[in-house]
Coordinates of C-alpha atoms and ligand atoms in Angstrom, one line a residue:
M1 CA -15.8 232.5 129.6
N2 CA -17.4 235.9 129.0
A3 CA -21.1 235.3 128.6
R4 CA -21.4 237.7 125.7
T5 CA -18.7 236.4 123.5
M6 CA -18.5 232.7 124.3
D7 CA -16.8 231.0 121.4
S8 CA -19.1 232.2 118.6
K9 CA -18.7 234.8 116.0
L10 CA -21.4 237.0 117.6
K11 CA -19.9 240.3 118.7
Q12 CA -20.1 241.8 122.2
I13 CA -23.4 243.4 123.0
K14 CA -22.5 247.1 123.0
G15 CA -25.5 248.7 124.8
T16 CA -28.9 249.6 123.5
G17 CA -29.0 253.4 123.9
K18 CA -30.4 254.1 120.4
S19 CA -33.3 251.6 121.0
E20 CA -34.0 253.3 124.3
E21 CA -34.1 256.7 122.7
L22 CA -36.4 255.5 120.0
F23 CA -38.7 253.9 122.5
A24 CA -38.9 257.1 124.5
R25 CA -40.0 258.9 121.3
A26 CA -42.4 256.1 120.3
K27 CA -44.2 256.2 123.6
E28 CA -45.2 259.8 123.0
L29 CA -46.6 258.9 119.6
M30 CA -48.0 255.4 119.7
P31 CA -49.9 253.6 122.6
G32 CA -47.2 251.9 124.6
G33 CA -44.7 252.9 122.0
V34 CA -45.6 249.9 119.7
N35 CA -48.0 248.7 117.0
S36 CA -48.7 245.4 118.7
P37 CA -48.6 244.9 122.5
V38 CA -46.3 241.9 123.1
R39 CA -43.4 243.6 121.3
S40 CA -43.2 246.2 124.0
F41 CA -41.3 243.9 126.4
R42 CA -44.0 244.5 129.1
G43 CA -43.9 240.7 129.7
V44 CA -40.2 240.8 130.5
G45 CA -39.5 244.4 131.5
G46 CA -37.0 246.8 130.0
S47 CA -37.0 248.5 126.7
P48 CA -37.7 246.7 123.4
L49 CA -35.0 246.5 120.8
F50 CA -35.6 248.5 117.6
I51 CA -34.5 246.4 114.7
A52 CA -32.4 247.8 111.8
R53 CA -32.1 244.6 109.7
G54 CA -32.4 240.9 109.6
A55 CA -30.6 238.3 107.4
G56 CA -31.1 234.6 107.7
S57 CA -31.4 233.6 111.3
H58 CA -29.9 236.8 112.7
L59 CA -31.1 240.2 113.6
W60 CA -29.3 243.5 114.1
D61 CA -30.7 246.2 116.3
V62 CA -30.2 250.0 115.7
D63 CA -27.2 250.0 118.0
G64 CA -25.5 247.4 115.8
N65 CA -25.9 244.4 118.2
E66 CA -26.4 241.0 116.6
Y67 CA -28.8 238.3 117.8
I68 CA -29.8 234.8 116.8
D69 CA -33.5 235.2 116.3
Y70 CA -36.2 232.7 117.6
V71 CA -39.1 235.1 117.0
G72 CA -38.9 235.2 113.2
S73 CA -41.5 238.1 113.1
W74 CA -43.7 235.8 115.2
G75 CA -43.6 233.0 112.7
P76 CA -43.7 234.1 109.1
L77 CA -40.0 234.0 108.5
I78 CA -39.6 230.3 108.5
I79 CA -36.9 230.5 105.7
G80 CA -35.1 233.3 107.4
H81 CA -34.9 237.1 107.2
S82 CA -34.5 238.7 103.8
H83 CA -34.2 235.4 101.9
P84 CA -32.7 236.3 98.6
D85 CA -35.4 234.5 96.6
V86 CA -38.2 236.3 98.5
I87 CA -36.5 239.7 98.1
A88 CA -35.9 239.2 94.4
A89 CA -39.5 238.0 93.8
V90 CA -41.0 240.9 95.7
Q91 CA -38.7 243.4 93.9
R92 CA -39.5 241.9 90.5
T93 CA -43.2 241.9 91.2
A94 CA -43.3 245.4 92.6
E95 CA -41.9 246.8 89.3
N96 CA -45.3 245.9 87.7
G97 CA -47.4 247.4 90.5
T98 CA -48.1 246.8 94.2
S99 CA -51.9 246.4 94.2
F100 CA -54.6 246.4 91.6
G101 CA -57.9 245.9 93.4
A102 CA -58.6 243.5 90.6
P103 CA -57.7 239.8 90.2
N104 CA -54.0 238.9 89.4
P105 CA -52.5 235.6 88.4
L106 CA -50.4 235.2 91.6
E107 CA -53.5 234.8 93.7
V108 CA -54.5 231.8 91.6
D109 CA -51.0 230.4 92.0
L110 CA -51.0 230.8 95.7
A111 CA -54.5 229.4 96.1
E112 CA -53.5 226.4 94.1
L113 CA -50.4 225.7 96.2
V114 CA -52.3 226.2 99.5
I115 CA -55.0 223.7 98.3
K116 CA -52.3 221.3 97.4
L117 CA -50.5 221.5 100.7
V118 CA -53.4 221.7 103.2
P119 CA -55.5 218.6 103.1
G120 CA -58.7 220.1 104.5
V121 CA -58.8 223.1 102.1
E122 CA -60.7 222.7 98.9
M123 CA -61.3 226.4 98.4
V124 CA -59.6 229.4 99.9
R125 CA -60.1 233.2 100.4
M126 CA -57.1 235.4 100.9
V127 CA -57.2 238.2 103.5
N128 CA -54.6 240.4 105.1
S129 CA -54.0 239.0 108.6
G130 CA -54.8 236.0 110.9
T131 CA -57.3 238.2 112.7
E132 CA -59.3 238.7 109.5
A133 CA -59.1 235.0 108.7
T134 CA -60.5 233.8 112.1
M135 CA -63.1 236.5 112.3
S136 CA -64.3 235.6 108.8
A137 CA -64.3 231.9 109.6
L138 CA -66.5 232.4 112.6
R139 CA -69.0 234.4 110.5
L140 CA -68.9 231.7 107.9
A141 CA -69.6 229.0 110.5
R142 CA -72.6 231.0 111.7
A143 CA -73.9 231.6 108.2
Y144 CA -73.5 228.0 107.3
T145 CA -75.1 226.4 110.4
G146 CA -77.6 229.2 111.2
R147 CA -76.4 229.0 114.8
N148 CA -75.0 231.8 116.9
K149 CA -72.5 230.6 119.5
I150 CA -68.9 229.5 119.2
V151 CA -66.6 227.6 121.5
K152 CA -63.0 228.6 122.1
F153 CA -60.4 227.3 124.5
I154 CA -59.0 229.2 127.5
G155 CA -55.6 230.6 126.7
C156 CA -55.9 230.1 122.9
Y157 CA -55.6 233.3 120.9
H158 CA -57.1 233.8 117.5
G159 CA -56.5 237.5 116.8
H160 CA -58.3 240.5 118.2
S161 CA -61.8 240.4 116.8
D162 CA -64.4 240.9 119.6
A163 CA -65.8 237.4 119.8
L164 CA -62.4 235.9 120.2
L165 CA -61.0 238.3 122.9
I166 CA -62.4 236.2 125.6
K167 CA -60.0 234.4 128.0
A168 CA -57.4 235.0 125.3
G169 CA -53.7 234.0 125.4
S170 CA -50.7 235.7 123.7
G171 CA -50.3 239.4 124.5
A172 CA -53.7 239.5 126.2
A173 CA -52.6 236.9 128.7
T174 CA -49.2 238.5 129.0
L175 CA -50.7 241.8 129.9
G176 CA -53.3 240.3 132.2
I177 CA -56.2 241.5 130.1
P178 CA -57.7 238.2 128.7
D179 CA -61.1 239.8 128.4
S180 CA -60.8 243.1 126.8
P181 CA -62.9 246.1 127.7
G182 CA -64.9 247.3 124.6
V183 CA -66.2 243.8 123.8
T184 CA -70.0 244.1 124.4
P185 CA -71.6 241.7 126.8
S186 CA -73.9 240.5 124.0
V187 CA -70.9 239.5 121.9
A188 CA -69.1 238.0 124.8
A189 CA -72.3 235.9 125.6
T190 CA -71.9 234.2 122.3
T191 CA -68.5 232.8 123.1
I192 CA -68.2 229.7 125.3
T193 CA -64.8 228.9 126.7
V194 CA -63.6 225.6 127.9
P195 CA -60.1 224.3 129.0
F196 CA -57.8 222.8 126.3
N197 CA -57.1 219.1 126.4
D198 CA -60.3 218.4 128.4
V199 CA -62.9 216.3 126.6
P200 CA -65.5 216.2 129.3
A201 CA -65.5 220.0 129.5
L202 CA -66.2 220.2 125.7
E203 CA -69.0 217.6 126.0
A204 CA -70.5 219.6 128.9
A205 CA -70.5 222.7 126.8
F206 CA -72.4 220.9 124.0
K207 CA -74.8 219.4 126.5
A208 CA -75.7 222.9 127.7
D209 CA -75.7 224.8 124.4
G210 CA -75.2 222.3 121.6
K211 CA -78.1 223.3 119.4
D212 CA -76.8 226.8 119.2
I213 CA -73.1 226.1 118.7
A214 CA -72.0 227.1 115.2
G215 CA -68.4 226.1 115.5
V216 CA -65.4 225.2 117.7
I217 CA -62.2 227.1 116.9
I218 CA -59.0 225.6 118.1
E219 CA -55.2 226.0 117.8
P220 CA -54.5 222.2 117.2
V221 CA -51.1 222.8 118.8
V222 CA -51.5 225.9 121.0
G223 CA -48.8 228.5 120.4
N224 CA -50.3 231.4 122.2
M225 CA -49.9 230.2 125.8
G226 CA -46.5 229.0 124.8
T227 CA -46.3 225.7 122.9
V228 CA -49.0 223.2 124.2
P229 CA -49.6 220.0 122.2
P230 CA -52.8 218.1 122.2
K231 CA -53.0 215.0 124.3
P232 CA -53.2 211.7 122.3
G233 CA -56.8 211.3 121.1
Y234 CA -57.9 214.8 122.1
L235 CA -58.2 216.3 118.6
E236 CA -60.0 213.1 117.5
A237 CA -62.5 213.6 120.3
V238 CA -63.0 217.3 119.3
R239 CA -63.7 216.2 115.7
R240 CA -66.1 213.5 116.8
I241 CA -68.1 215.7 119.1
T242 CA -68.4 218.6 116.6
R243 CA -69.4 216.2 113.8
D244 CA -72.0 214.5 116.0
Q245 CA -73.4 217.9 117.1
G246 CA -73.6 219.5 113.7
A247 CA -71.0 222.2 114.6
L248 CA -68.1 223.1 112.3
L249 CA -64.6 222.4 113.4
I250 CA -62.3 225.3 112.7
F251 CA -58.5 224.6 112.9
D252 CA -56.7 227.9 113.5
E253 CA -53.4 227.1 111.8
V254 CA -52.2 230.7 111.6
M255 CA -49.3 229.6 113.8
T256 CA -49.0 225.9 113.1
G257 CA -49.6 226.0 109.4
F258 CA -46.5 224.9 107.4
R259 CA -44.6 224.9 110.8
V260 CA -45.5 221.8 112.7
A261 CA -45.6 219.9 109.4
L262 CA -45.3 221.0 105.8
N263 CA -48.9 219.9 105.4
C264 CA -49.9 221.6 108.7
A265 CA -51.2 220.2 112.0
Q266 CA -54.2 218.6 110.4
S267 CA -51.9 216.2 108.5
L268 CA -49.7 215.6 111.5
Y269 CA -52.7 214.5 113.6
N270 CA -54.7 213.2 110.7
I271 CA -57.8 215.3 111.4
D272 CA -60.1 216.6 108.8
P273 CA -61.4 220.1 109.9
D274 CA -64.3 221.8 108.1
L275 CA -62.5 225.1 108.0
T276 CA -58.9 226.1 108.4
T277 CA -57.4 229.6 109.0
L278 CA -53.9 230.5 107.9
G279 CA -51.5 233.4 108.3
K280 CA -47.9 234.0 109.1
V281 CA -45.9 231.6 106.8
I282 CA -48.4 231.9 104.0
G283 CA -47.3 235.5 103.5
G284 CA -43.6 234.9 103.8
G285 CA -43.2 238.1 105.9
L286 CA -45.8 240.2 104.1
P287 CA -49.3 240.7 105.5
V288 CA -51.5 237.7 104.5
G289 CA -54.1 235.6 106.1
A290 CA -56.5 233.1 104.5
Y291 CA -59.4 230.9 105.4
G292 CA -60.5 227.9 103.5
G293 CA -62.2 224.6 103.8
K294 CA -64.8 222.4 102.3
R295 CA -66.2 223.6 98.9
K296 CA -69.8 223.4 100.0
I297 CA -69.1 225.7 103.0
M298 CA -66.7 228.1 101.1
E299 CA -69.3 228.6 98.4
M300 CA -71.3 230.5 101.0
V301 CA -68.8 233.3 100.8
A302 CA -69.6 236.4 98.6
P303 CA -69.9 236.7 95.7
A304 CA -70.4 232.9 95.3
G305 CA -72.8 233.1 98.2
P306 CA -74.4 235.5 100.7
M307 CA -71.8 235.7 103.5
Y308 CA -70.1 239.0 103.0
Q309 CA -66.4 239.6 103.4
A310 CA -64.0 241.8 101.3
G311 CA -60.7 243.6 101.4
T312 CA -59.0 246.3 99.3
L313 CA -55.5 244.8 99.6
S314 CA -56.5 241.2 99.8
G315 CA -54.5 239.0 97.3
N316 CA -52.1 241.8 96.5
P317 CA -49.3 240.6 94.2
L318 CA -46.4 241.4 96.6
A319 CA -47.9 239.4 99.5
M320 CA -48.9 236.6 97.1
V321 CA -45.4 236.2 95.6
A322 CA -43.7 236.4 99.0
G323 CA -45.9 233.6 100.2
L324 CA -45.5 231.5 97.0
T325 CA -41.7 231.8 97.2
T326 CA -41.6 230.9 100.9
L327 CA -43.9 227.9 100.5
G328 CA -42.0 226.8 97.4
K329 CA -38.6 226.8 99.2
L330 CA -40.1 225.0 102.2
A331 CA -41.5 222.3 100.0
E332 CA -38.2 221.6 98.2
P333 CA -37.0 218.0 99.0
G334 CA -35.3 217.7 102.3
V335 CA -35.8 221.3 103.5
F336 CA -38.6 220.7 106.0
E337 CA -36.9 217.5 107.2
G338 CA -33.8 219.5 107.9
L339 CA -35.7 222.1 109.9
M340 CA -37.3 219.3 112.0
A341 CA -33.9 217.7 112.7
R342 CA -32.3 221.1 113.7
T343 CA -35.2 221.9 116.0
D344 CA -35.0 218.4 117.6
E345 CA -31.3 219.0 118.2
L346 CA -31.9 222.3 119.9
V347 CA -34.7 221.0 122.1
G348 CA -32.7 217.9 122.9
L349 CA -29.8 220.1 124.1
L350 CA -32.1 222.3 126.2
R351 CA -33.6 219.2 127.9
E352 CA -30.1 217.9 128.5
T353 CA -29.0 221.2 130.1
L354 CA -32.1 221.2 132.4
H355 CA -31.3 217.7 133.4
R356 CA -27.6 218.5 134.1
L357 CA -28.6 221.5 136.2
K358 CA -31.2 219.4 138.0
L359 CA -34.0 221.8 137.0
N360 CA -37.4 220.3 136.4
Y361 CA -38.7 223.0 134.0
Q362 CA -40.7 221.8 131.0
V363 CA -39.8 222.0 127.4
N364 CA -42.8 221.6 125.1
H365 CA -42.0 221.1 121.4
V366 CA -43.9 220.3 118.2
G367 CA -42.3 220.7 114.7
A368 CA -40.5 224.0 114.5
M369 CA -42.0 225.6 117.6
F370 CA -41.0 225.1 121.3
T371 CA -41.3 226.7 124.7
L372 CA -39.2 226.5 127.8
F373 CA -41.8 226.8 130.6
F374 CA -40.5 227.9 134.0
T375 CA -42.7 225.4 135.9
D376 CA -42.3 221.9 137.3
R377 CA -45.8 221.0 136.2
P378 CA -46.3 219.4 132.7
V379 CA -48.1 222.0 130.6
W380 CA -51.3 220.8 128.9
N381 CA -53.6 223.8 129.3
W382 CA -53.8 227.5 130.5
D383 CA -54.0 226.5 134.2
D384 CA -50.7 224.7 133.9
A385 CA -49.1 227.5 131.9
A386 CA -50.2 230.0 134.5
T387 CA -48.1 228.2 137.2
C388 CA -44.9 229.5 135.5
D389 CA -42.5 231.7 137.3
T390 CA -42.8 234.6 134.8
K391 CA -40.3 236.7 136.8
R392 CA -37.7 234.0 136.3
Y393 CA -38.6 233.7 132.6
A394 CA -38.0 237.5 132.3
A395 CA -34.6 237.2 133.9
F396 CA -33.8 234.3 131.6
F397 CA -35.0 236.2 128.6
H398 CA -32.6 239.1 129.4
A399 CA -29.7 236.8 130.3
M400 CA -30.1 235.2 126.8
L401 CA -30.4 238.6 125.1
R402 CA -27.1 239.6 126.7
R403 CA -25.6 236.5 125.2
G404 CA -26.9 237.4 121.7
V405 CA -30.1 235.2 121.6
Y406 CA -33.5 236.8 121.0
L407 CA -36.3 234.7 122.4
A408 CA -40.1 235.5 122.6
P409 CA -40.4 238.4 125.1
S410 CA -43.2 236.6 127.0
Q411 CA -43.5 233.3 128.7
F412 CA -46.8 232.8 127.0
E413 CA -45.5 232.8 123.4
A414 CA -43.8 230.1 121.4
C415 CA -40.2 230.3 120.0
F416 CA -39.8 229.6 116.4
T417 CA -37.0 227.9 114.5
G418 CA -36.4 228.3 110.7
T419 CA -34.4 226.7 107.9
A420 CA -31.7 229.4 108.3
H421 CA -30.7 228.4 111.8
S422 CA -27.3 226.9 111.5
A423 CA -25.5 224.2 113.6
E424 CA -23.4 227.1 115.0
D425 CA -26.6 229.0 116.0
I426 CA -27.9 225.9 117.8
D427 CA -24.6 225.4 119.7
H428 CA -24.4 229.0 120.7
T429 CA -28.0 229.0 121.9
A430 CA -27.5 225.8 123.9
Q431 CA -24.4 227.1 125.5
A432 CA -26.1 230.5 126.2
A433 CA -29.1 228.7 127.8
H434 CA -26.8 226.7 130.0
E435 CA -25.1 229.8 131.3
A436 CA -28.3 231.9 131.5
L437 CA -30.1 229.1 133.5
K438 CA -27.2 228.9 135.9
E439 CA -27.2 232.6 136.3
V440 CA -31.0 233.1 136.9
C441 CA -31.6 229.9 138.9
G442 CA -28.4 230.2 141.0
C443 CA -27.3 226.6 140.2
Ligands
LIG501 N1 -49.9 237.9 117.8 C1 -48.5 237.8 117.9 C2 -48.0 236.9 119.0 N2 -48.7 235.6 119.1 C3 -47.8 239.1 118.1 C4 -47.6 239.9 116.9 C5 -46.6 241.0 117.0 O1 -46.5 241.6 118.0 O2 -46.0 241.3 116.0

């Protein structure tokens, strides 16, 4: 069967000339031709697709090719592209103005919903991106504890603020620049890094520096080295150690929030963090981040308290209503359960295919995120992820693209499912994966 058509309704890939032309223009105008590095396809080679539109689980590029999308704008579009309710709510809201720089009722509604859905959040501050959320949470941890250092995990990515661009995952790992130039040595010296899923390493860090550690920031399920779950008991140990040592535990749920469970990873693993950072789904495709946590800590934030943080567009009505509508849909009875079942089905089919082809590659999966790692070694941390055959991942990525399936353009990113993925999408993807693996692995 022709790989491109198979027996699905997706049309033949016609070529990507218009995307290539746009990329040539863009490279003259923007660094690397993009506004965020991992989009550039540097991790897989070739020219990135320029997207004309998205609807449900599908994307169309400027050349008119159609793809099943497992990137979902890197997570926010959990109910699909251009969901009619989100579009209608944004249009309706925009008619009354796009930003006021003054309080508006939708901020209160979204804060209320977030506090209801996220067990560890008693008060919340809206910002405009995950980077702002994590950066502000670190400042808050320092302000609250009066300590200077933070602990992060090797291969975790928490946005691009200076203190967190140390041994970072995501695009930084993909491009081989986990420690960015421009971060001053004095800032870098305040960040301690330890391997994920390694309790003794964290204990040793506290033994060495404990009295000056303000907080530990962690992706409870890592998404930014590909999907990496915590080992049983690991998050409990992190909680115990931070509590014993008087450091705050910051769950970075920018990626996992409303994705690994409706009530976030903290409910899935039953851990009570001091602070939580959110992004992606909370904005339903518009720029939103948030940080929140225990009332006594959040009351340190200005103007309630002295820790300063502000934002011109923070809490703007368009972003608030997109988030509210998205979370509202997700919380409808049966919707999240359906998403879990569909993702389980896809992951099951991928594992079956690997087994049938006698390939020992690893599929990690939690909730609505998963990664096919091109390594035989179980992936529990960055050292494991780094053993992947990234060239083979790149070949697989392109083989899937030719079959109308758009995966994350880097081995070190998670793929995301959403409520719009249909049974037909899953079948097509599984069949495409079977053929693509045979093609790139020669089996
Ligand atoms: N930070 C995102 C990946 N983990 C990439 C964002 C983007 O390129 O849009």
